[in-house]
XYZ file of C-alpha atoms in Angstrom:
630
model
C 1.420 37.706 -55.477
C 2.689 39.250 -52.099
C -0.772 39.619 -50.409
C -1.627 36.002 -51.439
C 1.226 34.196 -50.040
C 0.644 36.326 -46.666
C -2.869 35.032 -46.790
C -2.162 31.579 -47.447
C 0.936 31.630 -45.382
C -1.471 32.916 -42.374
C -4.454 30.406 -43.649
C -1.626 27.781 -43.387
C -0.588 29.008 -39.934
C -4.410 29.002 -38.619
C -4.849 25.467 -39.945
C -1.852 24.330 -37.852
C -2.279 25.894 -34.580
C -6.087 24.886 -34.819
C -5.072 21.141 -35.534
C -2.977 20.773 -32.860
C -3.507 17.161 -31.401
C -4.623 15.051 -34.387
C -4.804 11.594 -33.591
C -3.245 10.425 -36.387
C 0.215 11.962 -34.879
C 0.084 9.481 -31.857
C 2.874 6.513 -32.853
C 1.236 3.220 -33.629
C 3.229 1.645 -30.403
C 1.409 4.142 -28.016
C -2.114 3.367 -29.393
C -1.240 -0.693 -28.687
C -3.222 -2.045 -25.410
C -4.353 1.702 -24.623
C -7.444 3.266 -23.841
C -6.302 6.941 -23.150
C -2.774 8.349 -24.491
C -1.201 11.366 -22.701
C -0.128 13.541 -25.029
C 1.456 16.380 -22.681
C 1.452 16.353 -18.799
C 3.385 19.112 -17.800
C 3.573 20.340 -14.028
C 5.968 23.120 -13.135
C 6.136 23.700 -9.118
C 7.453 26.911 -8.155
C 8.675 26.936 -4.782
C 8.556 30.329 -3.208
C 8.244 30.098 0.739
C 8.270 27.674 3.692
C 4.392 27.914 3.247
C 3.628 28.473 -0.409
C 3.898 26.411 -3.967
C 2.166 27.636 -6.935
C 1.501 24.315 -9.331
C 1.037 25.210 -12.843
C -0.445 21.783 -14.552
C -1.479 20.917 -18.604
C -2.408 17.833 -19.278
C -3.587 17.353 -22.831
C -5.242 13.852 -22.917
C -6.915 11.614 -25.882
C -9.091 9.366 -25.328
C -9.391 6.609 -27.858
C -12.774 4.780 -26.685
C -15.594 4.837 -24.147
C -13.386 2.810 -21.567
C -10.639 5.710 -21.526
C -13.614 8.462 -20.665
C -12.575 7.788 -16.890
C -9.453 8.857 -16.980
C -9.981 12.004 -18.532
C -11.918 13.091 -15.880
C -12.121 17.100 -15.930
C -11.429 17.943 -11.603
C -9.124 20.032 -9.445
C -9.349 18.789 -6.031
C -8.595 21.420 -3.832
C -8.767 22.752 -0.083
C -9.569 26.230 2.426
C -6.409 28.601 1.375
C -6.114 27.150 -2.173
C -6.141 29.446 -4.708
C -7.193 28.302 -8.246
C -6.774 30.304 -11.162
C -5.988 30.144 -15.103
C -8.441 27.404 -15.564
C -8.285 26.503 -19.170
C -10.731 23.263 -21.031
C -10.012 22.738 -24.216
C -12.025 19.696 -26.492
C -10.000 18.925 -29.776
C -11.880 16.300 -32.444
C -10.277 13.657 -34.175
C -8.314 15.543 -36.355
C -7.417 18.116 -33.830
C -9.927 20.887 -34.567
C -11.266 22.856 -31.830
C -15.421 20.596 -30.731
C -15.002 23.723 -27.599
C -13.950 25.417 -24.790
C -14.608 26.130 -20.993
C -13.144 28.145 -18.336
C -13.709 28.415 -14.044
C -16.840 29.867 -14.675
C -18.023 26.971 -16.517
C -17.240 24.139 -13.313
C -19.356 23.571 -10.863
C -17.707 23.544 -6.913
C -18.444 20.622 -4.466
C -17.829 19.064 -1.192
C -15.535 16.436 -2.063
C -17.240 13.666 0.027
C -16.952 10.178 -1.477
C -19.343 7.541 -0.582
C -18.695 7.434 3.310
C -17.378 10.389 4.060
C -19.295 12.625 6.491
C -17.484 15.622 6.434
C -14.151 17.258 4.911
C -12.306 20.536 4.300
C -11.738 19.336 0.915
C -13.788 20.405 -2.216
C -13.134 19.700 -6.264
C -13.782 22.092 -8.938
C -15.603 19.393 -11.726
C -16.259 19.803 -15.222
C -19.261 17.299 -16.771
C -18.407 16.690 -20.302
C -19.709 14.105 -22.568
C -18.430 13.586 -26.610
C -20.419 12.061 -28.535
C -17.694 10.980 -31.305
C -14.478 8.779 -30.536
C -11.271 9.634 -30.325
C -11.317 13.080 -28.602
C -8.534 15.078 -27.461
C -9.159 17.587 -23.511
C -6.295 20.151 -23.471
C -6.862 20.938 -19.517
C -4.689 23.524 -17.634
C -4.696 25.423 -14.443
C -2.644 26.862 -11.300
C -2.691 26.957 -7.680
C -1.274 27.810 -4.896
C -1.155 26.027 -1.533
C 0.020 26.495 1.601
C 0.957 22.823 2.736
C 3.929 21.971 1.767
C 4.862 19.157 3.587
C 3.489 16.652 0.098
C 4.751 17.513 -3.134
C 3.069 14.713 -5.339
C 5.235 12.141 -6.977
C 6.420 11.845 -10.696
C 5.503 8.887 -12.232
C 4.123 8.461 -16.076
C 0.552 7.645 -15.152
C -0.704 5.468 -12.569
C -3.442 2.820 -13.945
C -2.807 0.318 -17.102
C -4.244 0.791 -20.282
C -2.893 4.209 -20.593
C 0.220 5.377 -22.744
C 2.240 8.751 -22.364
C 3.832 10.919 -24.888
C 5.579 13.461 -22.715
C 5.676 14.161 -19.465
C 7.234 16.837 -17.307
C 7.842 17.627 -13.792
C 9.780 20.973 -13.819
C 10.888 21.819 -9.694
C 11.746 25.824 -8.908
C 12.571 26.191 -5.862
C 13.111 30.108 -4.803
C 12.993 29.138 -1.267
C 15.604 28.627 0.059
C 15.139 25.297 1.637
C 16.697 22.204 0.721
C 14.627 20.101 -1.192
C 15.455 16.852 -1.191
C 14.551 13.769 -4.417
C 14.688 10.385 -5.005
C 14.684 8.671 -8.049
C 13.548 4.718 -8.307
C 14.371 3.037 -11.711
C 12.003 0.770 -13.107
C 13.136 -2.780 -11.876
C 11.872 -4.181 -15.523
C 13.601 -1.329 -17.170
C 9.819 -0.672 -18.446
C 10.478 3.470 -18.640
C 13.272 5.625 -17.245
C 13.417 9.437 -16.530
C 15.386 12.470 -17.780
C 16.620 14.737 -15.235
C 18.037 18.121 -16.622
C 19.704 20.405 -13.243
C 20.142 23.959 -13.533
C 20.962 24.894 -10.004
C 17.425 25.719 -8.800
C 15.422 24.756 -10.967
C 15.500 20.905 -11.774
C 13.551 18.984 -14.623
C 12.563 15.403 -14.754
C 11.012 14.079 -18.097
C 9.548 10.580 -19.591
C 9.090 10.114 -23.296
C 7.039 7.519 -25.086
C 6.069 5.011 -22.693
C 4.023 2.318 -23.731
C 0.649 1.303 -21.960
C 0.152 -1.349 -19.435
C -2.050 -4.147 -21.108
C -4.433 -5.215 -17.783
C -3.610 -8.597 -18.171
C -4.229 -11.539 -15.506
C -1.701 -11.083 -12.490
C -0.648 -7.827 -13.364
C 1.801 -6.038 -9.997
C 0.146 -2.565 -9.040
C 1.344 -0.044 -12.355
C 4.087 2.006 -9.274
C 5.391 -1.625 -9.051
C 6.744 -1.463 -12.766
C 7.352 2.062 -13.544
C 10.322 4.753 -12.511
C 9.490 7.655 -10.117
C 10.498 10.429 -8.567
C 9.796 11.557 -4.724
C 10.395 15.015 -3.584
C 10.035 16.184 0.039
C 11.584 19.823 1.120
C 13.492 19.758 4.104
C 11.044 22.602 6.212
C 7.723 22.644 5.841
C 3.941 23.509 6.364
C 1.189 22.151 7.755
C -1.990 24.286 8.413
C 0.316 26.888 10.563
C 2.651 24.380 11.907
C 6.114 24.187 10.501
C 8.636 21.280 11.004
C 11.588 19.450 9.783
C 11.619 16.577 7.435
C 15.546 15.713 7.716
C 15.056 12.113 9.232
C 12.381 9.860 11.015
C 13.109 10.973 14.161
C 12.571 15.141 13.448
C 9.388 14.768 11.785
C 7.961 11.706 14.141
C 8.773 14.220 17.026
C 6.820 17.054 14.931
C 4.109 14.957 14.171
C 3.795 13.327 17.713
C 3.805 16.897 19.074
C 1.320 18.483 16.621
C -1.237 15.653 15.242
C -1.280 13.126 17.715
C -0.695 14.405 21.435
C -3.304 17.169 21.362
C -5.498 15.077 20.115
C -4.843 12.429 22.995
C -6.994 14.031 25.845
C -9.306 11.577 28.197
C -12.539 13.092 29.912
C -14.041 12.026 32.951
C -16.552 9.906 30.969
C -13.993 8.063 28.890
C -12.272 7.404 32.808
C -15.090 5.826 33.701
C -16.074 3.534 30.070
C -12.681 2.443 31.061
C -13.011 1.876 35.035
C -16.452 0.129 34.461
C -14.944 -2.809 32.156
C -13.192 -3.808 35.435
C -10.083 -4.778 33.465
C -8.162 -8.472 34.521
C -5.701 -10.796 33.825
C -3.025 -10.410 31.259
C -1.788 -7.279 28.852
C -3.445 -9.292 25.570
C -7.058 -9.931 27.803
C -6.980 -6.521 29.027
C -6.420 -4.977 24.816
C -8.679 -7.657 23.809
C -11.823 -6.561 26.050
C -10.797 -2.852 25.642
C -10.741 -3.482 21.547
C -13.913 -5.875 21.455
C -15.631 -3.338 23.331
C -14.738 -0.226 21.338
C -16.019 -1.967 18.079
C -19.394 -2.512 19.879
C -19.751 0.991 20.404
C -18.510 2.721 17.584
C -18.605 2.652 13.132
C -16.546 3.831 10.696
C -17.305 7.224 9.232
C -14.516 9.393 7.401
C -14.461 13.166 8.986
C -11.418 14.802 6.984
C -11.065 17.691 9.422
C -8.626 19.944 11.124
C -4.847 20.625 9.699
C -5.497 19.019 5.881
C -7.265 15.995 7.001
C -4.627 14.581 9.133
C -5.710 15.604 12.991
C -7.743 12.822 14.578
C -10.818 13.613 16.291
C -10.916 14.204 20.092
C -12.121 11.080 22.000
C -14.235 12.889 23.529
C -16.338 13.420 20.301
C -16.130 9.631 19.144
C -17.119 8.724 22.990
C -20.001 10.799 22.309
C -21.079 10.580 18.609
C -19.725 6.944 17.913
C -18.312 7.086 15.245
C -15.108 8.428 13.035
C -12.809 7.744 10.496
C -9.398 5.433 11.076
C -7.786 8.443 12.582
C -10.251 9.215 15.205
C -11.186 5.685 15.994
C -7.438 4.587 15.977
C -6.854 7.646 19.122
C -9.924 7.011 20.794
C -8.614 3.613 20.809
C -5.160 5.112 21.854
C -7.043 7.135 24.512
C -8.750 3.966 26.316
C -5.653 2.566 26.607
C -3.566 4.794 27.732
C -6.895 5.357 30.562
C -5.875 1.306 30.955
C -1.974 2.023 31.604
C -1.490 0.432 28.385
C 0.688 2.209 26.503
C 0.441 1.941 22.335
C 2.147 3.378 19.227
C -0.466 5.261 16.601
C 0.707 3.906 13.425
C 0.347 5.358 9.608
C 0.309 2.996 6.694
C -0.184 2.044 2.858
C -3.258 0.217 2.738
C -3.669 -1.535 -0.731
C -3.848 -4.605 -2.011
C -0.341 -4.511 -3.041
C 1.958 -4.118 -0.482
C 3.605 -0.677 -0.522
C 6.288 0.432 2.337
C 7.649 3.518 3.433
C 11.678 4.035 2.051
C 13.402 3.806 4.927
C 16.188 6.155 3.188
C 13.163 8.812 2.246
C 11.538 10.833 4.948
C 8.426 11.805 3.617
C 4.723 12.574 4.136
C 2.507 9.742 3.011
C 0.242 6.987 4.299
C -3.520 6.186 3.917
C -4.459 4.683 6.767
C -4.281 4.502 10.388
C -4.288 1.600 12.849
C -2.717 1.080 16.271
C -0.133 -1.791 17.770
C 0.633 -2.430 21.652
C 4.080 -3.740 22.200
C 3.872 -6.578 24.717
C 6.415 -8.857 26.120
C 5.077 -11.476 23.579
C 5.149 -9.510 20.796
C 3.116 -6.525 18.995
C -0.911 -6.257 18.973
C -2.125 -5.067 15.906
C -6.162 -3.590 15.624
C -7.262 -2.122 12.946
C -10.326 0.047 14.520
C -12.611 0.648 11.528
C -14.409 -2.555 11.273
C -16.628 -3.750 13.943
C -16.471 -7.411 12.502
C -12.816 -8.372 12.178
C -10.896 -10.137 15.045
C -8.762 -8.958 17.604
C -4.958 -8.859 16.212
C -5.661 -9.441 13.182
C -4.728 -7.289 10.082
C -6.280 -7.889 6.633
C -4.454 -8.136 3.370
C -4.100 -4.748 2.552
C -2.292 -3.889 5.475
C 0.112 -7.045 6.192
C 3.584 -7.762 5.086
C 4.714 -3.788 5.111
C 5.614 -1.283 7.190
C 4.292 1.251 9.075
C 5.089 4.994 10.557
C 5.129 4.621 14.636
C 4.697 7.953 15.889
C 6.449 8.045 19.320
C 7.513 10.362 21.679
C 10.877 9.915 20.335
C 10.318 10.098 16.733
C 9.079 7.653 14.017
C 9.889 3.951 13.901
C 9.594 2.074 10.786
C 8.166 -1.131 12.044
C 7.050 -4.128 9.686
C 3.313 -5.242 9.982
C 3.061 -9.473 10.206
C 3.702 -11.656 7.655
C 0.947 -14.596 7.186
C 2.202 -17.822 6.119
C 0.234 -19.832 3.508
C -0.334 -22.309 6.440
C -1.998 -18.867 8.606
C -4.190 -17.639 5.282
C -6.045 -20.986 5.017
C -9.905 -23.057 3.951
C -10.862 -26.155 5.501
C -12.951 -28.150 4.073
C -14.703 -31.372 5.272
C -17.379 -32.997 3.174
C -19.873 -35.693 2.917
C -20.915 -36.752 -0.180
C -23.862 -39.199 -0.935
C -23.488 -39.976 -4.845
C -27.315 -40.660 -5.619
C -27.769 -43.247 -9.029
C -30.394 -40.312 -11.002
C -26.408 -38.150 -11.032
C -27.385 -35.657 -7.705
C -25.172 -35.840 -5.205
C -26.433 -34.429 -1.228
C -23.320 -33.270 0.674
C -22.683 -31.705 3.858
C -19.776 -29.456 4.522
C -18.365 -27.466 7.472
C -15.873 -24.773 6.585
C -13.593 -22.561 8.154
C -11.306 -19.905 6.802
C -8.178 -18.164 8.581
C -6.355 -15.536 7.640
C -6.877 -13.153 4.480
C -9.090 -15.826 3.946
C -11.294 -14.705 7.266
C -11.164 -11.574 5.668
C -12.773 -12.763 2.467
C -15.968 -15.092 3.658
C -16.501 -12.894 6.699
C -18.891 -10.975 4.529
C -20.946 -14.682 4.645
C -21.796 -13.679 8.363
C -23.698 -10.845 8.313
C -24.993 -11.494 4.674
C -29.079 -12.217 4.259
C -30.437 -15.731 4.237
C -30.608 -14.890 -0.213
C -27.662 -13.660 -0.460
C -25.715 -16.150 0.919
C -27.362 -18.198 -1.423
C -26.638 -16.348 -3.931
C -23.143 -15.809 -3.530
C -21.902 -19.508 -2.903
C -23.706 -20.303 -6.248
C -21.703 -17.943 -8.185
C -18.544 -18.666 -5.807
C -18.893 -22.570 -6.107
C -20.571 -22.219 -10.096
C -18.844 -25.709 -10.837
C -22.097 -27.869 -9.396
C -25.434 -27.383 -10.815
C -27.073 -26.513 -7.436
C -30.665 -27.415 -6.683
C -30.869 -26.729 -3.048
C -28.495 -24.759 -0.908
C -29.355 -24.368 2.857
C -26.395 -22.603 5.125
C -26.291 -22.209 9.111
C -23.912 -22.583 12.247
C -21.911 -19.707 11.174
C -19.419 -18.235 13.563
C -16.905 -15.198 13.785
C -14.610 -16.209 16.154
C -13.441 -12.617 16.579
C -11.022 -14.173 19.369
C -8.980 -16.436 17.031
C -9.973 -14.649 13.634
C -11.542 -17.969 12.342
C -14.547 -17.945 10.146
C -16.640 -21.356 10.473
C -20.368 -22.172 9.133
C -22.254 -25.110 7.288
C -23.925 -25.680 3.885
C -26.195 -28.821 3.097
C -26.959 -28.859 -0.239
C -28.090 -31.004 -3.659
C -26.337 -30.466 -7.088
C -27.601 -32.326 -10.271
C -25.864 -33.753 -12.911
C -22.815 -34.592 -11.187
C -22.119 -37.563 -11.857
C -22.241 -39.441 -15.930
C -23.640 -42.743 -16.995
C -21.360 -45.105 -18.969
C -23.337 -47.652 -19.536
C -24.681 -49.076 -16.268
C -21.778 -47.625 -14.326
C -21.289 -44.213 -12.871
C -18.157 -41.507 -13.501
C -17.481 -38.217 -11.509
C -14.680 -36.353 -10.404
C -12.929 -36.539 -7.283
C -13.239 -32.741 -5.695
C -16.601 -31.414 -6.055
C -15.979 -27.989 -4.561
C -13.647 -25.981 -5.926
C -12.891 -22.378 -7.557
C -12.949 -23.201 -11.089
C -10.452 -20.245 -12.090
C -9.263 -19.741 -16.015
C -5.685 -20.168 -16.478
C -4.431 -19.470 -20.574
C -1.058 -19.843 -21.640
C 0.112 -16.598 -23.201
C 3.407 -16.644 -25.608
C 3.483 -13.049 -25.564
C 3.562 -12.462 -22.179
C 5.443 -8.924 -21.512
C 5.419 -8.122 -17.740
C 5.942 -10.100 -14.718
C 3.037 -11.339 -12.427
C 1.781 -11.157 -8.957
C 0.689 -13.851 -6.318
C -0.502 -11.509 -3.977
C -1.169 -13.898 -1.121
C 0.187 -17.206 0.632
C -2.817 -19.524 1.565
C -3.551 -23.226 1.332
C -6.648 -25.293 1.108
C -7.156 -28.615 3.037
C -9.917 -30.751 1.942
C -11.577 -33.865 3.590
C -13.614 -35.617 1.038
C -16.078 -38.506 1.915
C -18.632 -40.161 -0.564
C -20.900 -42.777 0.226
C -21.638 -44.678 -2.861
C -25.223 -46.374 -3.701
C -26.509 -49.407 -2.672
C -25.300 -52.381 -5.513
C -22.665 -49.875 -6.707
C -18.949 -50.902 -5.891
C -15.646 -49.165 -6.757
C -14.188 -49.830 -9.729
C -11.257 -47.086 -10.738
C -9.822 -44.542 -8.415
C -7.214 -41.717 -9.957
C -3.902 -42.359 -9.040
C -2.362 -40.097 -6.028
C -0.902 -37.023 -7.593
C 1.870 -34.543 -5.924
C 3.040 -31.838 -8.171
C 5.632 -29.481 -6.852
C 6.690 -26.483 -8.254
C 8.358 -22.588 -6.800
C 4.695 -21.732 -6.915
C 3.298 -23.675 -4.426
C 2.328 -27.600 -4.210
C -0.650 -30.047 -5.083
C -1.380 -33.059 -3.278
C -4.514 -35.328 -4.280
C -4.451 -38.753 -1.892
C -7.359 -41.619 -1.984
C -8.532 -43.880 -0.143
C -10.851 -46.394 -0.610
C -12.491 -48.878 2.131
C -15.806 -51.282 0.976
C -18.541 -48.587 -0.092
C -16.853 -45.648 1.149
C -14.136 -43.833 -0.449
C -11.874 -41.128 1.013
C -9.938 -37.758 -0.989
C -7.727 -35.471 0.695
C -7.149 -33.034 -1.515
C -4.625 -29.969 -0.522
C -2.945 -27.259 -3.001
C -0.660 -24.463 -1.399
C 0.099 -21.166 -3.113
C 3.343 -19.126 -2.583
C 3.047 -15.279 -2.774
C 5.939 -12.915 -5.021
C 6.344 -11.325 -7.895
C 8.021 -13.598 -10.567
C 9.504 -12.650 -14.358
C 7.486 -13.355 -17.412
C 9.780 -15.918 -18.402
C 7.925 -18.263 -15.748
C 4.124 -17.419 -16.465
C 3.695 -19.985 -18.123
C 4.986 -22.409 -16.044
C 2.412 -20.950 -13.514
C -0.137 -21.797 -16.016
C 1.294 -25.531 -16.502
C 1.220 -25.746 -12.339
C -2.785 -25.070 -12.126
C -3.468 -26.689 -14.838
C -2.197 -30.090 -13.146
C -3.697 -29.160 -10.289
C -7.283 -28.624 -11.961
C -6.451 -31.461 -13.912
C -6.024 -33.518 -10.399
C -9.205 -31.925 -9.144
C -11.452 -32.865 -12.379
C -9.908 -36.816 -11.734
C -12.893 -39.442 -12.209
C -13.993 -42.047 -10.189
C -15.979 -44.960 -11.481
C -18.317 -46.968 -9.968
C -19.738 -50.344 -11.604
C -23.007 -51.739 -10.813
C -22.942 -54.517 -9.056
């Protein structure tokens, strides 16, 4: 009997350990809105000395459906000098039964060169795995030792929507004797919280049971919703270059001396290059001429070499080869300005669709892009150096309205980039519309775009004719176009404005009511879909302020008169303003339409108010005009 009991116990234990992660054990609230559930996300960072951190990672991820595959990719990014070891991967089925296991020898070793990357020191170990069934679970663990201690990853529950979390833990064991600064940023919306356990040189940060963020309309970046913890060593190493990170001044001095000054080296060829331009006029005139010259002879391509990918290419290389990444092109432009006697600041920025700024009270290495700032008596000039098309002194929506790390000899200054107003992010349409008796219309339109709308529409200037027409049909699908002809494209690089014209014919614009014609007041607009949400769980974000201003002149057919026109409309709200005004004059009709939208993050309780405002604007655009046959 004892033998039977022991065998039975061993069998039970065997089944238990073989079914470690059954999907049935996931709480129902974590399955809601989730494509993947992170069952376990444990990281231990052991800081041994100024140039050694040993990381141990273990993540267990359950993929609920096909949409979750991309969030469970099995890869290990690393750089030259990193030591990757103890790589283990185990796949489980829905019941938690082991399906397959892999080791480091099953991984491929690849250059981590994404599209647009010419060459990089970054590499990646990757395992290709495709499951035939859902759900499935991946248990993935490895260790990596990194000599670059300037970066310690931030601790967030997750970084993308439709992901939920059972348990996450970030343990820091500091054996280095170097002060480790930390800062916890609570969720502004009480979405989750961090638990901290402090045992002297060992601290553990934890999250538990964090539900998925549903990928709904106008969702702010998860980073703006979730809590996070940031880390920074007071003394650090980057590819053998050591420094201190107690304040922005010390760090900025190190950054300038190690990453900016060593590559700010001119050559006789660059001196001659600048001299040949014969710069004249104001500082702004000189900067503009140099910038637009630089655009004509360079192109963007990423080159991630030198001091962890943070050291720019030498100006001489950019000069000879005609290419560089954001760091190299910014440094090259800075060198051209130096030769012209114009000082400028190399700036590091967080480029993203949603504004992310550096914390003035928590100095740390960060940012993902480099731009240039030229201080003048009339104000700062900002230069985006990676585009051959963008205008002088213009920043796009991914770099406006946030701060930068401006690197100077005296340290880092945190300086704000411009925040464009709605009037600066403008669209202007001037339309002449001929109404025909067969329900068609012929139109002539002049378009002009500025600010963020300049960025969005600049592509029309370099698309092929066919692609232009296809893009316009898709953009303004409220019209049944029979033909489109686009012309007179202007990318005004001095004033950041795109202009072009469009002639078109569209069918079925008006409708017959007996012998009469009825049609909407605004021919061309974006017919976005707005739906109320009584169960909205999160705030919503309007990413950019903007203003659309339309002037529409209708010419009615002979033997018709203007019978009925809508009342003038004005709708005011905290989200913006909408105005529609109509003036009739014999056989012509002038409609002016303006909508102004205010940027911001608004509470979930106001989402339906926003939808109501947008629906009122759409109703105004669809206001009907009646023509009566004489």
